[in-house]
Amino acid sequence: DAMVIQNPRYQVTQFGKPVTLSCSQTLNHNVMYWYQQKSSQAPKLLFHYYDKDFNNEADTPDNFQSRRPNTSFCFLDIRSPGLGDAAMYLCATGGTGRNTEAFFGQGTRLTVV
Amino acid sequence: AQSVAQPEDQVNVAEGNPLTVKCTYSVSGNPYLFWYVQYPNRGLQFLLKYITGDNLVKGSYGFEAEFNKSQTSFHLKKPSALVSDSALYFCAVRGEYNFNKFYFGSGTKLNVKP
């Protein structure tokens, strides 16, 4: 089945140690998103790609970076994780039509120790 | 600017009873509205969407939603709740000017009791 796959499902990292979360899709969607979700709150958009065009949200900390080497893969890099970065990170993809929904991966639960 | 609001943090309903999860929206043009469900430690799952046409939209797992333009609402409904419906529900709207973006409500926790 076509889907959005996030690896790993659970990630533990040390305070200040760089960490990378990965996302892949088989849907061939142009748009890929990274969201941060804390404690059953609404997902907060960090950035999104339209093809290779990177769109950063104004309030996304510089500590968060992203790469999209090709249509299928997208990475979230946290350069120096702090305790406040512990959260669920959700990757999603979407088509370009306004009538299309976003498809989410299962998420990566990040713990910072 | 576009937004959605979910006025209830939590909804409690007995199994077998009808359920409603409320959502109101604010857009200046035509709204493109979505409902998602999230189970613990999972991503969001798409339930249904309103684009145009019939005001009653049917979706997955027996859910439906009623679009009401005059009340700017898009409430999620189900005629008979199941315990397994207990989860977190999010309403979302597509951006009007940057329609690659989705704007989510704050979420409503649905508790269905046996």
mmCIF file of C-alpha atoms in Angstrom:
data_model
loop_
_atom_site.group_PDB
_atom_site.id
_atom_site.type_symbol
_atom_site.label_atom_id
_atom_site.label_comp_id
_atom_site.label_asym_id
_atom_site.label_seq_id
_atom_site.Cartn_x
_atom_site.Cartn_y
_atom_site.Cartn_z
ATOM 1 C CA ASP A 1 0.000 0.000 0.000
ATOM 2 C CA ALA A 2 1.125 3.508 -0.741
ATOM 3 C CA MET A 3 2.033 5.232 2.470
ATOM 4 C CA VAL A 4 4.154 7.606 4.503
ATOM 5 C CA ILE A 5 6.790 5.900 6.613
ATOM 6 C CA GLN A 6 8.675 7.481 9.468
ATOM 7 C CA ASN A 7 11.766 6.051 11.079
ATOM 8 C CA PRO A 8 12.399 5.447 13.832
ATOM 9 C CA ARG A 9 9.079 5.306 15.726
ATOM 10 C CA TYR A 10 10.846 6.143 18.963
ATOM 11 C CA GLN A 11 14.100 8.066 19.289
ATOM 12 C CA VAL A 12 16.026 8.865 22.437
ATOM 13 C CA THR A 13 18.784 11.425 22.151
ATOM 14 C CA GLN A 14 21.051 13.237 24.543
ATOM 15 C CA PHE A 15 20.726 16.914 25.292
ATOM 16 C CA GLY A 16 22.702 18.794 22.654
ATOM 17 C CA LYS A 17 23.447 15.766 20.479
ATOM 18 C CA PRO A 18 22.338 16.174 16.843
ATOM 19 C CA VAL A 19 19.563 13.877 15.738
ATOM 20 C CA THR A 20 17.947 13.142 12.382
ATOM 21 C CA LEU A 21 14.444 11.870 11.793
ATOM 22 C CA SER A 22 13.502 10.409 8.435
ATOM 23 C CA CYS A 23 10.390 10.197 6.344
ATOM 24 C CA SER A 24 9.689 8.443 3.073
ATOM 25 C CA GLN A 25 6.630 8.315 0.858
ATOM 26 C CA THR A 26 5.391 6.132 -1.951
ATOM 27 C CA LEU A 27 2.558 8.502 -2.898
ATOM 28 C CA ASN A 28 4.693 10.624 -5.230
ATOM 29 C CA HIS A 29 3.261 13.792 -3.676
ATOM 30 C CA ASN A 30 4.838 17.136 -4.413
ATOM 31 C CA VAL A 31 4.375 18.503 -0.924
ATOM 32 C CA MET A 32 5.965 17.165 2.237
ATOM 33 C CA TYR A 33 5.426 18.573 5.714
ATOM 34 C CA TRP A 34 7.065 18.338 9.112
ATOM 35 C CA TYR A 35 4.914 18.988 12.162
ATOM 36 C CA GLN A 36 5.765 19.075 15.849
ATOM 37 C CA GLN A 37 3.104 17.922 18.289
ATOM 38 C CA LYS A 38 3.304 18.221 22.055
ATOM 39 C CA SER A 39 0.988 16.660 24.611
ATOM 40 C CA SER A 40 -2.107 16.092 22.464
ATOM 41 C CA GLN A 41 -2.013 19.663 21.211
ATOM 42 C CA ALA A 42 -2.634 20.669 17.625
ATOM 43 C CA PRO A 43 0.204 19.780 15.265
ATOM 44 C CA LYS A 44 2.460 22.772 14.703
ATOM 45 C CA LEU A 45 3.861 23.181 11.218
ATOM 46 C CA LEU A 46 7.643 23.550 11.213
ATOM 47 C CA PHE A 47 8.207 23.697 7.454
ATOM 48 C CA HIS A 48 7.085 22.225 4.191
ATOM 49 C CA TYR A 49 8.475 21.521 0.764
ATOM 50 C CA TYR A 50 6.775 22.065 -2.531
ATOM 51 C CA ASP A 51 9.005 19.867 -4.660
ATOM 52 C CA LYS A 52 12.446 21.242 -3.777
ATOM 53 C CA ASP A 53 11.172 24.639 -2.674
ATOM 54 C CA PHE A 54 11.641 24.927 1.060
ATOM 55 C CA ASN A 55 9.136 26.937 3.114
ATOM 56 C CA ASN A 56 10.064 27.707 6.684
ATOM 57 C CA GLU A 57 7.506 28.878 9.221
ATOM 58 C CA ALA A 58 8.453 32.197 10.760
ATOM 59 C CA ASP A 59 8.482 30.827 14.294
ATOM 60 C CA THR A 60 10.434 27.635 13.604
ATOM 61 C CA PRO A 61 13.647 27.749 15.641
ATOM 62 C CA ASP A 62 16.959 27.782 13.761
ATOM 63 C CA ASN A 63 17.789 24.588 15.616
ATOM 64 C CA PHE A 64 15.498 22.767 13.194
ATOM 65 C CA GLN A 65 16.640 22.093 9.659
ATOM 66 C CA SER A 66 15.335 19.929 6.859
ATOM 67 C CA ARG A 67 16.539 18.241 3.705
ATOM 68 C CA ARG A 68 14.652 16.764 0.812
ATOM 69 C CA PRO A 69 17.117 15.006 -1.465
ATOM 70 C CA ASN A 70 14.414 13.627 -3.759
ATOM 71 C CA THR A 71 10.637 13.313 -4.070
ATOM 72 C CA SER A 72 10.453 10.271 -1.826
ATOM 73 C CA PHE A 73 12.562 11.263 1.163
ATOM 74 C CA CYS A 74 12.594 14.079 3.645
ATOM 75 C CA PHE A 75 14.694 14.516 6.787
ATOM 76 C CA LEU A 76 14.327 16.585 9.919
ATOM 77 C CA ASP A 77 17.600 17.544 11.579
ATOM 78 C CA ILE A 78 17.670 18.909 15.100
ATOM 79 C CA ARG A 79 21.108 20.363 15.561
ATOM 80 C CA SER A 80 21.216 20.704 19.336
ATOM 81 C CA PRO A 81 18.145 19.175 20.942
ATOM 82 C CA GLY A 82 16.931 20.719 24.156
ATOM 83 C CA LEU A 83 14.513 19.286 26.680
ATOM 84 C CA GLY A 84 11.811 21.459 25.142
ATOM 85 C CA ASP A 85 12.192 19.683 21.816
ATOM 86 C CA ALA A 86 10.829 16.440 23.206
ATOM 87 C CA ALA A 87 7.674 15.847 21.204
ATOM 88 C CA MET A 88 5.997 13.753 18.544
ATOM 89 C CA TYR A 89 7.253 14.677 15.090
ATOM 90 C CA LEU A 90 4.836 14.046 12.261
ATOM 91 C CA CYS A 91 5.676 13.859 8.591
ATOM 92 C CA ALA A 92 2.902 14.288 6.065
ATOM 93 C CA THR A 93 2.522 14.507 2.320
ATOM 94 C CA GLY A 94 -0.054 16.138 0.138
ATOM 95 C CA GLY A 95 -0.985 16.797 -3.443
ATOM 96 C CA THR A 96 -1.164 20.274 -4.872
ATOM 97 C CA GLY A 97 -4.919 20.461 -5.348
ATOM 98 C CA ARG A 98 -6.878 22.286 -2.670
ATOM 99 C CA ASN A 99 -9.313 19.403 -2.535
ATOM 100 C CA THR A 100 -6.665 16.877 -1.496
ATOM 101 C CA GLU A 101 -6.048 15.753 2.044
ATOM 102 C CA ALA A 102 -2.732 15.339 3.782
ATOM 103 C CA PHE A 103 -1.446 11.854 4.509
ATOM 104 C CA PHE A 104 0.428 11.386 7.776
ATOM 105 C CA GLY A 105 3.070 8.963 8.886
ATOM 106 C CA GLN A 106 2.893 7.217 12.247
ATOM 107 C CA GLY A 107 5.158 9.775 13.814
ATOM 108 C CA THR A 108 8.461 9.670 15.680
ATOM 109 C CA ARG A 109 8.361 10.154 19.436
ATOM 110 C CA LEU A 110 11.512 12.035 20.417
ATOM 111 C CA THR A 111 12.794 11.897 23.983
ATOM 112 C CA VAL A 112 15.676 14.138 25.079
ATOM 113 C CA VAL A 113 17.661 13.010 28.124
ATOM 114 C CA ALA B 1 -6.860 34.841 7.787
ATOM 115 C CA GLN B 2 -8.150 31.291 7.811
ATOM 116 C CA SER B 3 -8.672 29.333 10.998
ATOM 117 C CA VAL B 4 -10.756 26.633 12.625
ATOM 118 C CA ALA B 5 -11.919 26.453 16.213
ATOM 119 C CA GLN B 6 -12.918 23.450 18.261
ATOM 120 C CA PRO B 7 -14.770 24.813 21.256
ATOM 121 C CA GLU B 8 -14.742 21.623 23.326
ATOM 122 C CA ASP B 9 -11.553 20.162 24.760
ATOM 123 C CA GLN B 10 -13.385 16.968 25.615
ATOM 124 C CA VAL B 11 -16.620 15.238 24.706
ATOM 125 C CA ASN B 12 -18.031 12.366 26.735
ATOM 126 C CA VAL B 13 -20.664 10.049 25.328
ATOM 127 C CA ALA B 14 -22.049 6.627 26.191
ATOM 128 C CA GLU B 15 -21.559 3.773 23.775
ATOM 129 C CA GLY B 16 -24.469 3.457 21.384
ATOM 130 C CA ASN B 17 -25.438 7.117 21.696
ATOM 131 C CA PRO B 18 -24.945 9.629 18.903
ATOM 132 C CA LEU B 19 -21.861 11.805 19.078
ATOM 133 C CA THR B 20 -21.049 15.276 17.814
ATOM 134 C CA VAL B 21 -17.645 16.946 17.778
ATOM 135 C CA LYS B 22 -17.881 20.634 16.945
ATOM 136 C CA CYS B 23 -15.817 22.730 14.577
ATOM 137 C CA THR B 24 -16.294 26.258 13.314
ATOM 138 C CA TYR B 25 -14.256 27.869 10.590
ATOM 139 C CA SER B 26 -13.233 31.283 9.414
ATOM 140 C CA VAL B 27 -12.280 31.821 5.776
ATOM 141 C CA SER B 28 -13.190 34.591 3.406
ATOM 142 C CA GLY B 29 -13.561 32.397 0.329
ATOM 143 C CA ASN B 30 -14.710 28.838 -0.196
ATOM 144 C CA PRO B 31 -13.625 26.576 2.648
ATOM 145 C CA TYR B 32 -11.843 23.278 2.160
ATOM 146 C CA LEU B 33 -12.420 21.450 5.430
ATOM 147 C CA PHE B 34 -11.073 18.191 6.827
ATOM 148 C CA TRP B 35 -11.456 15.945 9.842
ATOM 149 C CA TYR B 36 -8.667 13.765 11.211
ATOM 150 C CA VAL B 37 -8.512 11.277 14.072
ATOM 151 C CA GLN B 38 -5.464 10.473 16.179
ATOM 152 C CA TYR B 39 -5.044 7.439 18.400
ATOM 153 C CA PRO B 40 -2.375 7.442 21.138
ATOM 154 C CA ASN B 41 1.179 7.500 19.802
ATOM 155 C CA ARG B 42 -0.038 7.465 16.217
ATOM 156 C CA GLY B 43 -0.121 9.866 13.326
ATOM 157 C CA LEU B 44 -3.273 11.560 12.125
ATOM 158 C CA GLN B 45 -5.715 9.535 10.059
ATOM 159 C CA PHE B 46 -7.941 11.211 7.497
ATOM 160 C CA LEU B 47 -11.680 10.749 8.110
ATOM 161 C CA LEU B 48 -13.472 12.971 5.611
ATOM 162 C CA LYS B 49 -13.454 16.279 3.794
ATOM 163 C CA TYR B 50 -15.800 18.938 2.473
ATOM 164 C CA ILE B 51 -14.884 20.509 -0.835
ATOM 165 C CA THR B 52 -18.169 21.386 -2.482
ATOM 166 C CA GLY B 53 -21.555 19.863 -3.125
ATOM 167 C CA ASP B 54 -23.673 18.043 -0.572
ATOM 168 C CA ASN B 55 -23.592 19.524 2.896
ATOM 169 C CA LEU B 56 -23.578 16.075 4.491
ATOM 170 C CA VAL B 57 -20.271 14.352 3.906
ATOM 171 C CA LYS B 58 -19.761 10.690 4.669
ATOM 172 C CA GLY B 59 -16.392 9.347 5.679
ATOM 173 C CA SER B 60 -14.544 6.446 7.205
ATOM 174 C CA TYR B 61 -15.671 4.269 10.127
ATOM 175 C CA GLY B 62 -19.283 5.462 9.962
ATOM 176 C CA PHE B 63 -18.441 9.116 10.567
ATOM 177 C CA GLU B 64 -20.112 11.952 8.747
ATOM 178 C CA ALA B 65 -19.916 15.709 8.933
ATOM 179 C CA GLU B 66 -22.407 18.436 8.255
ATOM 180 C CA PHE B 67 -21.279 21.597 6.535
ATOM 181 C CA ASN B 68 -23.342 24.658 7.443
ATOM 182 C CA LYS B 69 -22.347 27.799 5.595
ATOM 183 C CA SER B 70 -24.608 30.182 7.502
ATOM 184 C CA GLN B 71 -23.234 29.017 10.839
ATOM 185 C CA THR B 72 -19.681 28.517 9.458
ATOM 186 C CA SER B 73 -19.611 25.096 11.053
ATOM 187 C CA PHE B 74 -18.412 21.643 10.084
ATOM 188 C CA HIS B 75 -19.439 19.333 12.923
ATOM 189 C CA LEU B 76 -18.382 15.707 12.987
ATOM 190 C CA LYS B 77 -21.104 13.193 13.781
ATOM 191 C CA LYS B 78 -21.743 9.529 14.226
ATOM 192 C CA PRO B 79 -25.165 7.981 14.877
ATOM 193 C CA SER B 80 -23.927 5.335 17.318
ATOM 194 C CA ALA B 81 -20.627 5.716 19.162
ATOM 195 C CA LEU B 82 -18.249 2.852 19.835
ATOM 196 C CA VAL B 83 -15.733 2.575 22.655
ATOM 197 C CA SER B 84 -13.087 2.227 19.955
ATOM 198 C CA ASP B 85 -13.970 5.723 18.689
ATOM 199 C CA SER B 86 -12.275 7.158 21.775
ATOM 200 C CA ALA B 87 -9.442 9.270 20.390
ATOM 201 C CA LEU B 88 -8.328 12.807 19.642
ATOM 202 C CA TYR B 89 -10.127 14.540 16.766
ATOM 203 C CA PHE B 90 -8.806 17.470 14.751
ATOM 204 C CA CYS B 91 -10.608 19.734 12.355
ATOM 205 C CA ALA B 92 -8.487 21.438 9.675
ATOM 206 C CA VAL B 93 -8.841 23.952 6.852
ATOM 207 C CA ARG B 94 -6.687 24.490 3.801
ATOM 208 C CA GLY B 95 -4.949 27.835 3.548
ATOM 209 C CA GLU B 96 -6.627 30.409 1.333
ATOM 210 C CA TYR B 97 -3.495 32.105 0.080
ATOM 211 C CA ASN B 98 -0.955 29.398 0.669
ATOM 212 C CA PHE B 99 -3.130 26.417 -0.013
ATOM 213 C CA ASN B 100 -0.266 24.001 0.556
ATOM 214 C CA LYS B 101 -0.759 24.638 4.274
ATOM 215 C CA PHE B 102 -3.285 23.091 6.636
ATOM 216 C CA TYR B 103 -4.492 24.954 9.713
ATOM 217 C CA PHE B 104 -5.558 22.678 12.554
ATOM 218 C CA GLY B 105 -7.945 23.233 15.416
ATOM 219 C CA SER B 106 -6.837 22.613 18.979
ATOM 220 C CA GLY B 107 -8.328 19.132 19.049
ATOM 221 C CA THR B 108 -11.177 17.469 20.925
ATOM 222 C CA LYS B 109 -10.710 14.392 23.024
ATOM 223 C CA LEU B 110 -13.630 12.012 22.592
ATOM 224 C CA ASN B 111 -14.329 9.585 25.422
ATOM 225 C CA VAL B 112 -16.853 6.858 24.716
ATOM 226 C CA LYS B 113 -17.836 4.940 27.834
ATOM 227 C CA PRO B 114 -19.246 1.407 27.822
#
